[in-house]
Coordinates of C-alpha atoms in Angstrom, one line a residue:
M1 CA -2.3 -2.8 5.7
G2 CA 1.4 -3.1 4.7
T3 CA 4.2 -5.2 3.4
P4 CA 5.6 -8.1 5.4
T5 CA 9.1 -6.5 5.6
T6 CA 9.8 -3.3 7.3
P7 CA 13.2 -1.6 7.4
T8 CA 14.7 -1.4 10.9
T9 CA 16.9 1.6 10.3
P10 CA 16.5 4.9 8.5
A11 CA 19.4 4.0 6.1
E12 CA 17.5 0.9 5.0
A13 CA 14.3 2.8 4.4
A14 CA 16.2 5.4 2.3
S15 CA 17.5 2.7 -0.1
L16 CA 14.3 0.7 -0.5
L17 CA 11.5 1.3 -3.1
R18 CA 8.2 -0.3 -2.7
L19 CA 6.1 -0.8 -5.8
V20 CA 2.9 -2.5 -6.8
T21 CA 1.9 -4.0 -10.1
A22 CA -1.6 -4.0 -11.4
G23 CA -3.4 -4.8 -14.6
S24 CA -6.2 -6.8 -16.2
V25 CA -6.1 -10.5 -16.7
D26 CA -3.8 -11.5 -19.7
D27 CA -2.1 -8.1 -19.8
G28 CA 1.2 -10.0 -19.3
K29 CA 1.9 -9.0 -15.7
S30 CA 3.4 -12.3 -14.7
T31 CA 5.7 -12.2 -17.7
L32 CA 6.7 -8.6 -16.9
V33 CA 7.5 -9.5 -13.3
G34 CA 9.5 -12.5 -14.4
R35 CA 11.4 -10.5 -17.0
L36 CA 12.3 -7.9 -14.3
L37 CA 13.6 -10.6 -12.0
H38 CA 15.4 -12.5 -14.8
D39 CA 17.1 -9.6 -16.6
S40 CA 18.1 -7.9 -13.4
Q41 CA 19.8 -11.1 -12.4
S42 CA 17.7 -11.3 -9.2
L43 CA 16.9 -15.0 -9.5
L44 CA 18.6 -17.9 -7.7
T45 CA 20.2 -20.6 -9.8
D46 CA 17.7 -23.2 -8.7
Q47 CA 14.7 -20.9 -9.4
L48 CA 15.9 -20.4 -12.9
A49 CA 16.7 -24.1 -13.4
A50 CA 13.2 -25.1 -12.2
V51 CA 11.5 -22.7 -14.7
V52 CA 13.7 -23.9 -17.5
E53 CA 12.8 -27.5 -16.8
A54 CA 9.1 -26.7 -16.5
S55 CA 9.2 -24.7 -19.8
Q56 CA 10.8 -27.6 -21.6
V57 CA 8.2 -30.0 -20.3
R58 CA 5.6 -27.7 -21.9
G59 CA 7.6 -28.0 -25.2
L60 CA 8.9 -24.4 -25.1
D61 CA 12.4 -23.5 -26.5
T62 CA 12.8 -20.6 -24.1
P63 CA 12.0 -20.1 -20.4
D64 CA 8.4 -19.1 -19.7
L65 CA 9.1 -16.1 -17.4
A66 CA 5.5 -16.0 -16.2
L67 CA 6.2 -19.3 -14.3
F68 CA 8.3 -17.3 -11.8
T69 CA 5.1 -15.9 -10.3
D70 CA 2.2 -18.0 -11.6
G71 CA 2.7 -20.9 -9.2
L72 CA 2.2 -18.6 -6.2
R73 CA -0.6 -16.8 -7.9
A74 CA -2.5 -20.0 -8.6
E75 CA -2.3 -21.0 -5.0
R76 CA -3.5 -17.5 -4.0
E77 CA -6.4 -17.4 -6.3
Q78 CA -7.7 -20.9 -5.6
G79 CA -7.7 -20.6 -1.8
I80 CA -7.3 -16.9 -1.1
T81 CA -4.7 -17.8 1.4
I82 CA -2.2 -15.4 -0.2
D83 CA -3.7 -12.2 -1.5
V84 CA -0.6 -10.5 -2.7
A85 CA 2.7 -12.1 -3.8
Y86 CA 5.7 -10.1 -2.6
R87 CA 9.0 -10.3 -4.6
H88 CA 12.3 -8.9 -3.3
F89 CA 15.0 -8.0 -5.7
A90 CA 17.9 -5.6 -5.9
T91 CA 20.2 -3.8 -8.4
P92 CA 23.5 -2.1 -7.6
R93 CA 21.5 1.2 -7.3
R94 CA 18.5 0.2 -5.2
R95 CA 16.6 -2.5 -3.3
F96 CA 12.9 -3.2 -4.2
I97 CA 9.9 -4.9 -2.7
L98 CA 7.4 -5.6 -5.5
A99 CA 3.8 -6.4 -4.5
D100 CA 2.3 -8.5 -7.4
T101 CA -1.5 -8.2 -7.1
P102 CA -4.1 -10.4 -8.9
G103 CA -5.7 -9.2 -12.1
H104 CA -9.2 -10.7 -11.9
V105 CA -11.9 -8.2 -11.1
Q106 CA -13.0 -10.2 -8.0
Y107 CA -9.6 -9.6 -6.5
T108 CA -9.5 -5.8 -6.9
R109 CA -9.8 -5.5 -3.2
N110 CA -6.4 -7.2 -2.8
M111 CA -4.7 -4.3 -4.6
V112 CA -5.5 -2.2 -1.5
T113 CA -3.1 -4.4 0.5
G114 CA -0.3 -4.1 -2.1
A115 CA -0.7 -0.4 -2.8
S116 CA -1.2 0.7 0.8
T117 CA 2.6 1.3 1.3
A118 CA 3.7 1.5 -2.3
E119 CA 5.6 4.5 -3.7
V120 CA 5.2 3.5 -7.3
A121 CA 2.3 1.8 -9.1
L122 CA 3.0 0.0 -12.3
I123 CA -0.3 0.0 -14.3
L124 CA 0.0 -2.6 -17.1
V125 CA -2.1 -2.3 -20.3
D126 CA -2.2 -4.6 -23.3
A127 CA -1.4 -2.5 -26.4
R128 CA -4.1 -4.4 -28.4
A129 CA -6.9 -3.9 -25.9
G130 CA -6.2 -0.4 -24.5
L131 CA -7.7 0.8 -21.2
G132 CA -10.4 -1.4 -19.7
E133 CA -12.6 -1.1 -16.6
Q134 CA -10.0 -3.0 -14.5
T135 CA -7.3 -0.6 -15.6
R136 CA -9.4 2.3 -14.5
R137 CA -10.3 0.6 -11.2
H138 CA -6.7 -0.1 -10.3
T139 CA -5.7 3.5 -11.2
A140 CA -8.5 4.8 -9.0
V141 CA -7.4 2.7 -6.1
A142 CA -3.8 3.8 -6.5
A143 CA -4.9 7.4 -6.6
L144 CA -7.2 7.0 -3.5
L145 CA -4.4 5.3 -1.6
G146 CA -2.1 8.2 -2.4
V147 CA 0.6 6.3 -4.3
P148 CA 3.0 9.1 -5.2
H149 CA 4.1 7.9 -8.7
V150 CA 2.3 6.1 -11.4
V151 CA 4.0 4.4 -14.4
L152 CA 1.9 3.3 -17.3
V153 CA 3.4 0.2 -18.9
V154 CA 2.1 -0.5 -22.4
N155 CA 2.9 -4.1 -22.9
K156 CA 2.8 -6.4 -26.0
M157 CA 4.0 -3.7 -28.3
D158 CA 5.4 -6.5 -30.5
L159 CA 1.8 -7.6 -31.3
V160 CA 0.9 -4.1 -32.7
G161 CA 4.0 -3.8 -34.9
H162 CA 5.8 -1.6 -32.4
A163 CA 3.5 1.2 -33.6
E164 CA 4.2 4.6 -32.0
P165 CA 0.6 5.9 -32.6
V166 CA -0.9 3.0 -30.6
F167 CA 1.4 3.8 -27.7
A168 CA 0.7 7.6 -28.0
A169 CA -3.1 7.1 -28.0
I170 CA -3.2 4.8 -25.0
T171 CA -0.9 7.2 -23.1
E172 CA -3.0 10.2 -23.9
E173 CA -6.2 8.5 -22.8
F174 CA -4.7 7.2 -19.6
T175 CA -3.1 10.6 -18.8
R176 CA -6.5 12.3 -19.1
Y177 CA -8.2 9.7 -16.8
A178 CA -5.3 9.9 -14.3
A179 CA -5.6 13.7 -14.2
A180 CA -9.2 13.5 -13.3
L181 CA -8.1 11.5 -10.3
D182 CA -5.6 14.2 -9.4
V183 CA -2.7 12.1 -10.6
L184 CA -0.9 14.9 -12.3
H185 CA 2.3 13.2 -13.5
V186 CA 2.3 9.9 -15.4
D187 CA 5.4 8.2 -16.8
A188 CA 4.8 5.8 -19.7
V189 CA 7.0 3.1 -21.2
P190 CA 6.3 0.9 -24.3
V191 CA 7.5 -2.6 -23.6
S192 CA 7.4 -6.2 -24.8
A193 CA 7.8 -8.2 -21.6
L194 CA 8.0 -11.4 -23.6
H195 CA 11.0 -10.3 -25.6
G196 CA 12.5 -7.9 -22.9
D197 CA 12.1 -4.7 -24.9
N198 CA 12.5 -1.6 -22.7
V199 CA 12.1 -3.6 -19.5
V200 CA 15.8 -3.8 -18.5
T201 CA 17.5 -3.3 -21.8
P202 CA 16.5 -0.8 -24.5
S203 CA 14.5 -2.0 -27.5
T204 CA 15.9 -2.1 -31.0
G205 CA 12.3 -2.4 -32.4
M206 CA 11.1 0.9 -31.1
P207 CA 13.8 3.5 -32.1
W208 CA 11.1 6.2 -31.8
Y209 CA 11.2 5.8 -28.0
Q210 CA 14.3 7.5 -26.5
G211 CA 13.3 7.4 -22.9
P212 CA 14.6 5.3 -20.0
T213 CA 13.8 1.6 -19.6
L214 CA 11.3 0.5 -17.0
L215 CA 14.1 -0.6 -14.6
E216 CA 15.9 2.8 -15.1
K217 CA 12.7 4.6 -14.1
L218 CA 12.4 2.5 -11.0
E219 CA 16.0 3.0 -10.1
T220 CA 15.6 6.8 -10.3
A221 CA 12.1 7.2 -9.0
P222 CA 12.1 9.6 -6.0
I223 CA 11.3 7.9 -2.8
G224 CA 8.5 9.8 -0.9
A225 CA 8.9 12.4 1.8
D226 CA 11.0 11.3 4.7
P227 CA 8.6 10.0 7.3
A228 CA 11.0 11.3 10.0
A229 CA 10.2 14.8 8.9
R230 CA 6.6 14.6 9.9
P231 CA 5.3 15.0 13.5
A232 CA 6.0 12.0 15.7
R233 CA 3.4 9.2 16.0
L234 CA 4.1 6.1 18.1
P235 CA 1.1 3.7 18.4
V236 CA 1.7 1.7 21.5
Q237 CA 1.7 -2.0 20.6
Y238 CA 3.1 -3.5 23.9
V239 CA 3.6 -2.4 27.5
I240 CA 6.9 -3.8 28.9
R241 CA 7.0 -4.3 32.7
A242 CA 10.0 -5.8 34.3
R243 CA 12.2 -5.6 37.4
T244 CA 15.7 -4.3 36.9
S245 CA 18.8 -5.7 38.6
G246 CA 18.4 -2.9 41.2
H247 CA 14.8 -4.1 41.9
R248 CA 13.4 -1.0 40.3
E249 CA 10.4 -1.4 38.0
Y250 CA 11.1 -0.9 34.3
R251 CA 8.1 0.3 32.3
G252 CA 8.4 0.9 28.6
Y253 CA 5.9 1.5 25.8
A254 CA 6.9 -0.3 22.7
G255 CA 5.9 0.2 19.1
Q256 CA 7.0 1.3 15.6
L257 CA 7.4 5.0 14.9
T258 CA 5.1 5.5 11.9
S259 CA 6.5 9.1 11.5
G260 CA 8.7 11.7 13.1
R261 CA 11.5 11.6 15.6
L262 CA 11.6 11.2 19.4
R263 CA 14.5 12.5 21.5
V264 CA 15.2 12.2 25.2
G265 CA 13.6 15.3 26.8
D266 CA 11.0 15.9 24.1
P267 CA 7.5 16.8 25.2
V268 CA 4.8 14.4 24.1
T269 CA 1.1 13.8 24.6
I270 CA -0.5 10.5 25.4
L271 CA -3.7 10.0 23.4
P272 CA -6.7 9.7 23.8
A273 CA -6.2 10.8 27.4
G274 CA -4.5 14.0 26.4
I275 CA -1.9 13.8 29.2
T276 CA 1.4 15.6 28.5
T277 CA 4.8 14.4 29.7
T278 CA 8.4 14.1 28.4
I279 CA 10.6 11.3 27.1
A280 CA 12.9 10.0 29.9
A281 CA 14.7 7.3 27.9
L282 CA 14.6 5.4 24.5
D283 CA 15.6 1.8 23.9
V284 CA 16.1 0.4 20.5
L285 CA 16.7 -3.4 20.4
G286 CA 17.5 -3.3 24.1
E287 CA 20.2 -0.6 23.8
P288 CA 19.8 3.0 25.1
Y289 CA 19.5 5.7 22.4
D290 CA 19.2 9.5 22.6
E291 CA 17.1 9.6 19.5
A292 CA 14.9 7.3 17.4
Q293 CA 13.1 8.1 14.1
A294 CA 10.6 6.5 11.8
P295 CA 10.4 3.7 10.8
Q296 CA 12.4 2.3 13.8
S297 CA 10.7 0.2 16.5
V298 CA 11.4 1.7 19.9
A299 CA 10.5 1.3 23.6
V300 CA 9.8 4.7 25.3
R301 CA 10.1 5.4 29.0
L302 CA 8.3 8.5 30.3
A303 CA 9.3 11.0 32.9
D304 CA 5.9 10.8 34.7
D305 CA 4.0 7.8 36.1
V306 CA 1.0 8.0 33.6
D307 CA -1.4 5.3 32.6
V308 CA -0.5 4.1 29.1
S309 CA -2.0 1.0 27.4
R310 CA -1.9 -0.9 24.2
G311 CA -3.8 1.1 21.6
D312 CA -2.8 4.5 23.0
M313 CA -0.6 6.8 20.9
I314 CA 2.4 8.8 22.0
A315 CA 2.4 11.9 19.8
A316 CA 4.2 15.2 19.3
D317 CA 2.7 18.5 18.1
P318 CA 0.9 19.2 15.9
L319 CA -1.3 16.5 17.3
P320 CA -3.8 14.3 15.3
Q321 CA -7.4 15.1 15.5
M322 CA -9.3 13.4 18.4
T323 CA -12.7 12.5 16.9
R324 CA -15.6 10.2 17.2
D325 CA -17.0 11.2 13.8
V326 CA -14.9 9.7 11.1
A327 CA -15.3 10.6 7.4
A328 CA -13.5 8.4 4.9
T329 CA -13.1 7.2 1.4
A330 CA -13.5 3.4 1.6
V331 CA -12.8 0.3 -0.5
H332 CA -15.1 -2.6 0.4
L333 CA -13.3 -5.9 0.6
A334 CA -15.9 -8.5 1.7
E335 CA -18.6 -10.4 0.1
R336 CA -21.0 -9.2 2.8
P337 CA -22.2 -5.7 1.9
L338 CA -21.5 -2.7 4.2
S339 CA -24.8 -0.8 4.9
T340 CA -25.8 2.3 6.7
G341 CA -26.6 1.3 10.3
D342 CA -24.2 -1.6 10.5
K343 CA -22.3 -2.0 13.7
V344 CA -18.6 -2.7 13.2
L345 CA -15.2 -2.6 14.9
L346 CA -12.8 0.1 13.7
K347 CA -9.1 -0.9 13.8
H348 CA -6.8 2.0 13.7
T349 CA -3.1 1.4 14.2
T350 CA -3.0 -0.7 17.4
R351 CA -6.4 0.5 18.7
T352 CA -9.8 -1.1 18.1
V353 CA -13.1 0.6 19.0
R354 CA -16.7 -0.1 18.4
A355 CA -18.4 2.0 15.7
V356 CA -21.6 2.3 13.7
V357 CA -21.9 3.3 10.0
T358 CA -24.0 6.5 10.1
D359 CA -24.2 7.1 6.4
I360 CA -22.9 5.9 3.0
P361 CA -23.9 9.0 1.0
Y362 CA -22.5 7.7 -2.4
S363 CA -20.3 5.2 -4.2
I364 CA -18.0 6.0 -7.0
A365 CA -18.3 4.7 -10.6
V366 CA -14.7 4.1 -11.4
D367 CA -15.2 4.2 -15.2
T368 CA -16.7 7.7 -15.2
L369 CA -15.8 8.9 -11.6
A370 CA -19.4 9.9 -11.2
R371 CA -21.0 9.7 -7.7
V372 CA -23.8 7.1 -7.5
E373 CA -26.2 8.1 -4.8
P374 CA -28.8 5.7 -3.2
T375 CA -32.3 5.8 -4.7
D376 CA -35.1 7.3 -2.6
G377 CA -35.9 5.2 0.4
E378 CA -32.8 3.0 0.1
R379 CA -30.0 2.8 2.6
G380 CA -26.5 3.5 1.3
R381 CA -24.6 0.3 0.7
L382 CA -21.1 -0.8 -0.6
R383 CA -20.7 -4.2 -2.2
M384 CA -17.4 -6.1 -2.7
N385 CA -14.9 -4.0 -4.7
D386 CA -17.0 -0.8 -4.4
I387 CA -15.4 2.5 -3.6
G388 CA -17.4 5.1 -1.8
R389 CA -17.8 7.6 1.0
V390 CA -18.5 6.3 4.5
L391 CA -19.3 8.2 7.7
L392 CA -18.9 6.5 11.1
R393 CA -19.5 7.3 14.7
T394 CA -17.1 5.6 17.2
A395 CA -17.9 4.6 20.8
E396 CA -14.6 6.2 21.9
P397 CA -12.4 9.0 20.5
V398 CA -9.8 8.0 18.0
A399 CA -6.5 9.9 17.3
M400 CA -6.7 10.1 13.5
D401 CA -4.7 12.1 11.0
D402 CA -5.8 13.1 7.5
Y403 CA -4.7 10.2 5.2
R404 CA -3.2 12.7 2.8
D405 CA -0.7 13.8 5.5
H406 CA -0.1 10.5 7.3
R407 CA -0.9 7.3 5.5
D408 CA -0.3 5.1 8.5
T409 CA -2.3 7.0 11.1
G410 CA -4.9 8.2 8.5
S411 CA -6.0 4.7 7.5
F412 CA -8.1 2.0 9.3
L413 CA -10.0 -1.2 8.8
L414 CA -13.6 -2.1 9.5
I415 CA -14.1 -5.5 11.0
D416 CA -17.2 -7.7 11.5
P417 CA -17.6 -7.9 15.3
A418 CA -19.3 -11.3 15.1
G419 CA -16.9 -13.3 12.9
G420 CA -13.8 -11.1 12.9
D421 CA -13.7 -10.8 9.1
T422 CA -12.2 -7.7 7.5
L423 CA -14.9 -5.8 5.8
T424 CA -13.6 -2.5 4.5
A425 CA -10.4 -0.4 4.2
G426 CA -10.9 3.3 5.0
L427 CA -8.9 6.4 4.4
H428 CA -9.8 9.3 6.7
T429 CA -10.2 12.5 4.7
E430 CA -12.2 15.6 5.7
G431 CA -12.7 16.7 2.1
P432 CA -14.7 14.9 -0.6
A433 CA -13.4 11.8 -2.3

């Protein structure tokens, strides 16, 4: 899970905000994204010209901002070849990667991809319709994935007469629901994406709202905890073997630091073997460095001749838990159900191991948050878009953190061993969902 673009330096990571948009069909999400891009002057001249021309062909006097995203979304929803549309834009204050997820209920699973690395979730609601099942489902997914900040965007305020009581009622209901999901702080903005009210510029039609615009909230939203401040985790993606000019063998272990710092001389542990050694050298983009930190990609050379392979993890204290019994909150992504007793492949960082589903004790009804347990004599089962609790037993130990502490090393995918299809996204948590 993750976005297609990863900062290569700590400075780039510090200036970048990842956000995900989610909402029901016809809530105006395409228009909102188009308005953000248009009014923040993040569109190329030819992109704008193409939309203006297409809008004129449709007989419209003004550009249809939804066209900036609908072309890609149509392709995605017809063929499922693109499950999330990523948009890059920038203002003088910050750079953004926006994951625009589908609104149809059958594509709820795709929000998992967009929200897996997001720091802000924009939950869009039509002011006329209020909270629906899909709104609640998207909010539950954002909460389960640990998205740090949630912004409720109440759209189409122009169609309810810019009425403050409508906005207040929706905000109160949403805040109660979010609190039940342990989302304790919700920002809310009343907007009209069609007319640009409170998206980038303040609205003249809602003088009762004195808060920041949506873009101002995004520009000032705190970026999450520095990944370099957590214990070091380097899943080994590639083993580099080469002969140096002096005919000595070079052996490096390359991957992306998901968290923490590594310095020359630091003690580390190779997992799952549990062998301890120290860092002899660090190479970043072929150049020697004394220190590397998340999210940099790095090649590590070790002081001792130890056996390290792709899928191993180089880690610093405190170490992740080595376990064969994995308890997780899971979002099922595939049409084929996931059932107790199923044999699967568990893909965790760069490591893939065989596993069996030992139990699915309950699913979660996202509208009420109630646990739905299997009836007597029936095996636990998750169907597409279901969220539930899954217990697994792996054939080999896996070095897994709690998802609430490390999103990258606390998440995994379940894969069909026969066809290679992705079945389920899991979040390893010891406590209840």
